[in-house]
């Protein structure tokens, strides 16, 4: 799948649920921090939309 999209896998890992939750939490926090620091960016609304969708999708499976 990644190869079909011409992506190159640089790293892979196996995570338990706790580790995956930590990864997702840090990802969401990074996007929120960027939004706080860049409220006037032309990309802010799209980043916020993507962040909210990803977070809601993740929380829906818990």
N, CA, C and O of each residue as an XYZ file, in Angstrom:
248
protein
N       0.815     -1.181      0.000
C       0.000      0.000      0.000
C       0.869      1.259      0.000
O       0.682      2.135     -0.844
N       1.812      1.359      0.932
C       2.690      2.525      0.954
C       3.533      2.581     -0.310
O       3.753      3.655     -0.869
N       4.005      1.423     -0.760
C       4.799      1.372     -1.981
C       4.011      1.805     -3.197
O       4.556      2.447     -4.095
N       2.727      1.460     -3.238
C       1.869      1.876     -4.349
C       1.730      3.391     -4.415
O       1.535      3.954     -5.492
N       1.828      4.043     -3.278
C       1.730      5.500     -3.218
C       3.100      6.154     -3.359
O       3.229      7.367     -3.192
N       4.119      5.360     -3.663
C       5.502      5.823     -3.830
C       6.111      6.337     -2.528
O       7.041      7.143     -2.557
N       5.599      5.881     -1.395
C       6.183      6.236     -0.113
C       7.326      5.286      0.189
O       7.314      4.132     -0.239
N       8.296      5.762      0.913
C       9.417      4.941      1.363
C       9.291      4.747      2.878
O       9.254      5.720      3.632
N       9.226      3.500      3.313
C       9.138      3.213      4.745
C      10.513      3.437      5.357
O      11.493      2.810      4.956
N      10.574      4.336      6.329
C      11.835      4.641      7.003
C      11.945      3.941      8.350
O      13.046      3.706      8.847
N      10.797      3.610      8.940
C      10.798      3.003     10.271
C       9.466      2.300     10.481
O       8.423      2.786     10.044
N       9.505      1.178     11.137
C       8.270      0.514     11.546
C       8.461     -0.018     12.956
O       9.583     -0.297     13.381
N       7.357     -0.157     13.675
C       7.437     -0.608     15.061
C       6.137     -1.293     15.443
O       5.110     -1.122     14.786
N       6.198     -2.064     16.507
C       5.015     -2.687     17.080
C       4.730     -1.984     18.400
O       5.617     -1.844     19.242
N       3.486     -1.544     18.577
C       3.119     -0.807     19.780
C       1.970     -1.491     20.491
O       1.112     -2.110     19.862
N       1.962     -1.372     21.822
C       0.774     -1.800     22.548
C      -0.183     -0.601     22.622
O       0.165      0.493     22.176
N      -1.359     -0.795     23.169
C      -2.371      0.269     23.173
C      -1.894      1.508     23.921
O      -2.145      2.633     23.489
N      -1.213      1.305     25.034
C      -0.712      2.444     25.819
C       0.261      3.280     24.999
O       0.183      4.508     24.994
N       1.174      2.612     24.306
C       2.158      3.318     23.485
C       1.483      4.032     22.312
O       1.861      5.150     21.963
N       0.486      3.386     21.708
C      -0.227      4.012     20.593
C      -1.012      5.230     21.079
O      -1.049      6.253     20.395
N      -1.641      5.130     22.257
C      -2.355      6.271     22.830
C      -1.403      7.435     23.067
O      -1.749      8.587     22.804
N      -0.210      7.141     23.561
C       0.786      8.183     23.794
C       1.193      8.841     22.474
O       1.306     10.065     22.406
N       1.412      8.050     21.437
C       1.764      8.590     20.124
C       0.669      9.527     19.618
O       0.950     10.642     19.181
N      -0.576      9.068     19.681
C      -1.696      9.890     19.199
C      -1.821     11.172     20.020
O      -2.046     12.248     19.465
N      -1.677     11.059     21.327
C      -1.780     12.224     22.197
C      -0.711     13.264     21.864
O      -0.996     14.460     21.803
N       0.510     12.801     21.650
C       1.590     13.729     21.297
C       1.358     14.362     19.929
O       1.664     15.537     19.725
N       0.818     13.587     18.996
C       0.517     14.122     17.665
C      -0.524     15.240     17.769
O      -0.350     16.312     17.190
N      -1.607     14.983     18.511
C      -2.650     15.998     18.675
C      -2.096     17.232     19.381
O      -2.416     18.360     19.006
N      -1.273     17.024     20.394
C      -0.691     18.145     21.129
C       0.202     18.989     20.224
O       0.205     20.216     20.321
N       0.954     18.335     19.349
C       1.811     19.071     18.422
C       1.009     19.948     17.480
O       1.390     21.087     17.210
N      -0.102     19.419     16.977
C      -0.954     20.217     16.094
C      -1.606     21.366     16.853
O      -1.689     22.483     16.342
N      -2.069     21.096     18.073
C      -2.673     22.168     18.871
C      -1.657     23.267     19.175
O      -1.983     24.453     19.121
N      -0.425     22.868     19.495
C       0.634     23.850     19.768
C       0.882     24.700     18.528
O       1.014     25.919     18.628
N       0.945     24.066     17.366
C       1.155     24.808     16.125
C       0.019     25.804     15.911
O       0.262     26.945     15.518
N      -1.220     25.380     16.168
C      -2.370     26.272     16.000
C      -2.301     27.466     16.948
O      -2.630     28.585     16.555
N      -1.880     27.242     18.183
C      -1.737     28.338     19.145
C      -0.666     29.318     18.678
O      -0.829     30.532     18.804
N       0.421     28.792     18.142
C       1.541     29.634     17.715
C       1.328     30.283     16.348
O       2.024     31.239     16.007
N       0.378     29.779     15.566
C       0.174     30.267     14.196
C      -1.298     30.537     13.893
O      -1.813     30.057     12.883
N      -1.982     31.296     14.746
C      -3.421     31.487     14.539
C      -3.767     32.237     13.252
O      -4.874     32.093     12.733
N      -2.856     33.016     12.746
C      -3.122     33.813     11.542
C      -2.687     33.124     10.254
O      -2.857     33.679      9.169
N      -2.133     31.936     10.361
C      -1.674     31.225      9.172
C      -2.842     30.906      8.248
O      -3.946     30.601      8.699
N      -2.579     30.981      6.957
C      -3.622     30.621      5.986
C      -3.954     29.131      6.057
O      -4.991     28.703      5.551
N      -3.088     28.350      6.676
C      -3.310     26.910      6.816
C      -4.003     26.543      8.134
O      -4.360     25.382      8.335
N      -4.198     27.509      9.026
C      -4.710     27.221     10.372
C      -6.070     26.525     10.359
O      -6.265     25.551     11.085
N      -6.996     26.999      9.561
C      -8.335     26.390      9.548
C      -8.286     24.950      9.055
O      -8.969     24.084      9.602
N      -7.488     24.689      8.034
C      -7.380     23.329      7.508
C      -6.682     22.410      8.511
O      -7.099     21.267      8.697
N      -5.628     22.901      9.155
C      -4.925     22.099     10.167
C      -5.862     21.792     11.329
O      -5.887     20.666     11.827
N      -6.631     22.785     11.764
C      -7.573     22.564     12.862
C      -8.634     21.534     12.472
O      -8.980     20.667     13.274
N      -9.141     21.623     11.269
C     -10.138     20.663     10.780
C      -9.559     19.250     10.768
O     -10.199     18.309     11.236
N      -8.352     19.104     10.234
C      -7.709     17.791     10.178
C      -7.444     17.246     11.577
O      -7.646     16.060     11.838
N      -6.990     18.121     12.477
C      -6.695     17.696     13.845
C      -7.961     17.201     14.528
O      -7.951     16.142     15.157
N      -9.046     17.950     14.413
C     -10.299     17.551     15.056
C     -10.821     16.238     14.483
O     -11.269     15.369     15.230
N     -10.764     16.091     13.163
C     -11.236     14.857     12.529
C     -10.411     13.653     12.974
O     -10.960     12.600     13.297
N      -9.088     13.818     12.987
C      -8.224     12.700     13.395
C      -8.476     12.325     14.851
O      -8.554     11.145     15.194
N      -8.601     13.346     15.706
C      -8.838     13.071     17.118
C     -10.190     12.379     17.323
O     -10.275     11.415     18.083
N     -11.231     12.852     16.667
C     -12.553     12.232     16.802
C     -12.541     10.804     16.265
O     -13.140      9.911     16.865
N     -11.865     10.583     15.142
C     -11.754      9.228     14.590
C     -11.044      8.302     15.572
O     -11.462      7.162     15.774
N      -9.974      8.796     16.177
C      -9.221      7.970     17.118
C     -10.051      7.662     18.363
O     -10.100      6.519     18.817
N     -10.695      8.677     18.902
C     -11.485      8.475     20.116
C     -12.695      7.576     19.869
O     -13.175      6.918     20.792
N     -13.179      7.543     18.658
C     -14.342      6.713     18.325
C     -14.034      5.222     18.412
O     -14.944      4.415     18.603
N     -12.774      4.850     18.276
C     -12.418      3.428     18.311
C     -11.988      2.952     19.697
O     -11.763      1.758     19.898
N     -11.876      3.854     20.632
C     -11.462      3.459     21.992
C     -12.578      2.801     22.745
O     -12.399      2.409     23.898
